[in-house]
Amino acid sequence: MLKPVVDWDTCVGCGACAEVCPEVFELRDDKVWVIGLDKCNTCNCQEAADICPVQAITVTEE
């Protein structure tokens, strides 16, 4: 199972990840939250991590 992790100290709240993978990421209060961890295998979490302009998202395999 893939697991995305957001580094809130690095996240700038641009929302690019939520646009690519709205099933997993949601922009709230200028930070991104992981809302659908169980859906990471059905969306494109790695693309969301790759598109992050500040590399605030890492995706690991569990």
Coordinates of C-alpha atoms in Angstrom, one line a residue:
M1 CA 0.0 0.0 0.0
L2 CA 1.3 3.4 -0.9
K3 CA 1.4 6.0 1.9
P4 CA 1.7 9.8 1.2
V5 CA 3.2 12.0 3.9
V6 CA 3.1 15.8 3.8
D7 CA 5.8 17.8 5.5
W8 CA 3.8 20.7 6.9
D9 CA 6.9 22.8 7.6
T10 CA 7.7 22.7 3.9
C11 CA 4.2 22.8 2.4
V12 CA 3.3 26.2 1.0
G13 CA -0.4 25.4 0.4
C14 CA -0.5 25.8 -3.3
G15 CA -3.0 22.9 -3.8
A16 CA -1.3 21.4 -6.8
C17 CA -1.4 17.9 -5.2
A18 CA -5.1 18.3 -4.5
E19 CA -5.8 19.1 -8.1
V20 CA -3.9 16.0 -9.3
C21 CA -5.2 13.6 -6.6
P22 CA -8.3 15.1 -4.9
E23 CA -9.3 11.7 -3.6
V24 CA -6.3 11.7 -1.3
F25 CA -5.3 15.4 -0.7
E26 CA -7.4 18.3 0.4
L27 CA -6.4 21.9 0.9
R28 CA -7.6 23.3 4.3
D29 CA -6.3 26.4 6.1
D30 CA -3.5 26.9 3.6
K31 CA -2.1 23.4 4.2
V32 CA -2.7 20.1 2.5
W33 CA -4.3 17.2 4.5
V34 CA -4.2 13.6 3.6
I35 CA -7.9 12.7 3.6
G36 CA -8.1 9.4 1.7
L37 CA -5.1 7.3 2.6
D38 CA -6.9 4.2 1.5
K39 CA -7.4 5.7 -2.0
C40 CA -3.7 6.3 -2.8
N41 CA -3.4 3.1 -4.8
T42 CA -6.3 4.2 -7.1
C43 CA -5.2 7.8 -7.8
N44 CA -1.8 9.2 -8.7
C45 CA -0.1 10.0 -5.4
Q46 CA 3.4 9.9 -6.9
E47 CA 2.4 12.4 -9.6
A48 CA 1.0 14.6 -6.8
A49 CA 4.4 14.3 -5.0
D50 CA 6.3 15.0 -8.2
I51 CA 4.3 18.1 -9.0
C52 CA 4.8 19.7 -5.6
P53 CA 6.9 22.8 -6.2
V54 CA 8.7 22.5 -2.8
Q55 CA 8.9 18.7 -2.5
A56 CA 6.7 18.6 0.6
I57 CA 5.2 15.2 -0.2
T58 CA 6.9 11.8 0.0
V59 CA 5.2 8.6 -1.0
T60 CA 6.4 5.3 0.6
E61 CA 5.3 1.7 0.2
E62 CA 4.0 -0.1 3.3

